[in-house]
Coordinates of C-alpha atoms in Angstrom, one line a residue:
M1 CA 84.8 111.3 142.7
F2 CA 86.2 108.0 141.3
I3 CA 82.6 107.9 138.8
S4 CA 82.7 111.6 137.7
S5 CA 86.8 111.0 137.1
N6 CA 86.4 108.2 134.7
I7 CA 83.6 109.7 132.9
L8 CA 85.1 113.4 132.3
P9 CA 87.9 111.7 129.6
I10 CA 85.1 109.8 128.0
T11 CA 82.4 112.7 127.5
Y12 CA 85.2 115.0 126.1
G13 CA 86.1 112.1 123.8
L14 CA 82.6 111.9 122.7
F15 CA 82.0 116.2 122.3
F16 CA 85.3 117.2 121.9
R17 CA 86.3 115.6 119.1
H18 CA 87.3 117.1 115.4
V19 CA 87.1 116.1 111.9
Q20 CA 90.6 115.7 110.1
S21 CA 90.9 114.9 106.4
V22 CA 93.5 113.0 104.6
S23 CA 93.9 112.3 100.7
V24 CA 96.2 110.2 98.9
Q25 CA 96.9 108.9 94.5
G26 CA 99.4 107.3 93.1
Y27 CA 99.7 104.5 90.3
L28 CA 100.3 100.8 91.0
K29 CA 102.0 98.9 88.5
C30 CA 102.4 95.1 88.0
N31 CA 105.3 93.7 86.2
D32 CA 105.5 96.9 84.3
K33 CA 102.1 97.2 83.4
P34 CA 99.0 99.3 84.8
A35 CA 97.3 97.9 87.4
T36 CA 93.7 97.6 86.9
D37 CA 91.4 96.8 89.4
I38 CA 93.6 96.4 92.6
T39 CA 91.3 97.3 96.1
V40 CA 92.9 100.5 97.6
K41 CA 91.4 101.3 101.2
L42 CA 92.6 104.5 103.5
Y43 CA 92.1 103.8 106.9
D44 CA 92.7 105.8 110.4
K45 CA 94.6 103.3 112.1
D46 CA 93.7 103.2 116.0
T47 CA 95.7 101.5 118.9
F48 CA 92.3 100.2 121.4
T49 CA 89.6 99.8 118.8
F50 CA 89.4 98.5 115.2
D51 CA 90.8 101.0 112.0
D52 CA 88.4 103.0 111.1
L53 CA 87.6 103.1 107.2
M54 CA 87.6 106.4 105.5
A55 CA 87.5 105.2 101.7
K56 CA 88.2 102.7 99.8
G57 CA 88.4 102.0 95.8
K58 CA 90.0 100.3 93.0
T59 CA 92.4 101.5 90.7
D60 CA 91.0 102.6 87.1
S61 CA 92.3 101.6 83.8
N62 CA 95.8 103.3 84.0
G63 CA 96.6 102.1 87.5
Y64 CA 95.2 104.9 89.0
F65 CA 93.5 105.6 92.0
K66 CA 92.7 108.4 94.4
L67 CA 91.2 108.1 97.7
S68 CA 90.2 111.2 99.9
G69 CA 88.3 110.7 103.7
S70 CA 87.7 112.2 107.3
E71 CA 87.3 111.0 110.5
K72 CA 86.8 112.4 114.1
E73 CA 89.0 112.0 116.4
M74 CA 90.5 113.6 120.0
T75 CA 94.1 113.5 118.6
K76 CA 95.6 113.2 115.1
I77 CA 94.6 110.4 113.5
D78 CA 97.2 107.9 112.0
P79 CA 96.5 107.6 107.9
E80 CA 97.1 104.1 106.4
L81 CA 97.0 103.1 102.4
V82 CA 96.4 99.5 102.1
I83 CA 96.5 97.7 99.0
H84 CA 94.8 94.8 98.5
N85 CA 97.1 92.6 95.4
S86 CA 97.7 89.2 93.8
C87 CA 100.2 90.7 91.1
G88 CA 103.2 88.1 90.3
S89 CA 101.3 85.4 92.2
K90 CA 100.7 82.2 90.4
L91 CA 97.8 81.6 92.5
G92 CA 95.9 84.6 91.5
K93 CA 92.9 85.8 93.7
F94 CA 93.6 83.1 95.7
S95 CA 97.1 84.4 97.3
M96 CA 96.4 88.0 98.1
K97 CA 99.0 90.5 99.3
R98 CA 98.3 93.5 101.3
I99 CA 100.7 96.1 101.5
K100 CA 100.3 99.2 103.8
V101 CA 101.9 102.5 103.3
T102 CA 101.8 105.3 106.5
I103 CA 100.8 108.8 105.5
P104 CA 102.9 111.6 106.8
K105 CA 100.9 113.6 109.5
S106 CA 101.8 116.7 107.6
Y107 CA 99.4 115.8 105.1
I108 CA 96.5 115.6 107.7
T109 CA 94.0 118.9 107.1
N110 CA 91.7 120.2 110.2
G111 CA 88.1 119.8 108.9
P112 CA 86.3 117.5 106.5
I113 CA 88.1 118.5 102.9
P114 CA 91.8 117.6 102.5
S115 CA 94.0 120.7 101.4
K116 CA 96.5 118.5 99.8
V117 CA 97.4 115.0 98.0
F118 CA 99.7 112.5 99.8
D119 CA 101.3 111.4 96.1
I120 CA 102.6 107.6 96.6
G121 CA 103.7 107.9 92.4
T122 CA 104.1 105.0 90.7
M123 CA 104.3 101.8 92.9
E124 CA 105.5 98.2 91.2
L125 CA 103.3 95.5 92.7
A126 CA 105.5 92.5 91.8
G127 CA 108.0 90.4 93.4
K128 CA 108.5 90.5 97.7
I129 CA 107.8 93.8 99.6
K130 CA 109.0 93.7 103.2
T131 CA 105.6 94.6 105.1

């Protein structure tokens, strides 16, 4: 009885996970100019395991990015945008900042293709940002 009661939740999790997706877009600026070639990543934050990378990309010549990704989970995914940059640093690439943006649960879609996009608007990366 002990074994079956411990295996059932694991088995349920393996077979009854469902695909959920999310999309995020926005413009990044550095000192009021387009922040080009900035790495942006879309994660599903996990509590007991490593976070799942759902998508990654870079900003274009206008500082624009758009990421979409999906993940299979038993419970709702916890999507988070992570922006890696060195804007405003005198050390350049040797002093990277990491900014995290939590994506609201209302933007999660059941299924592999997101039905709406979370728009972060225009974000200025220069200066100090509390994370």
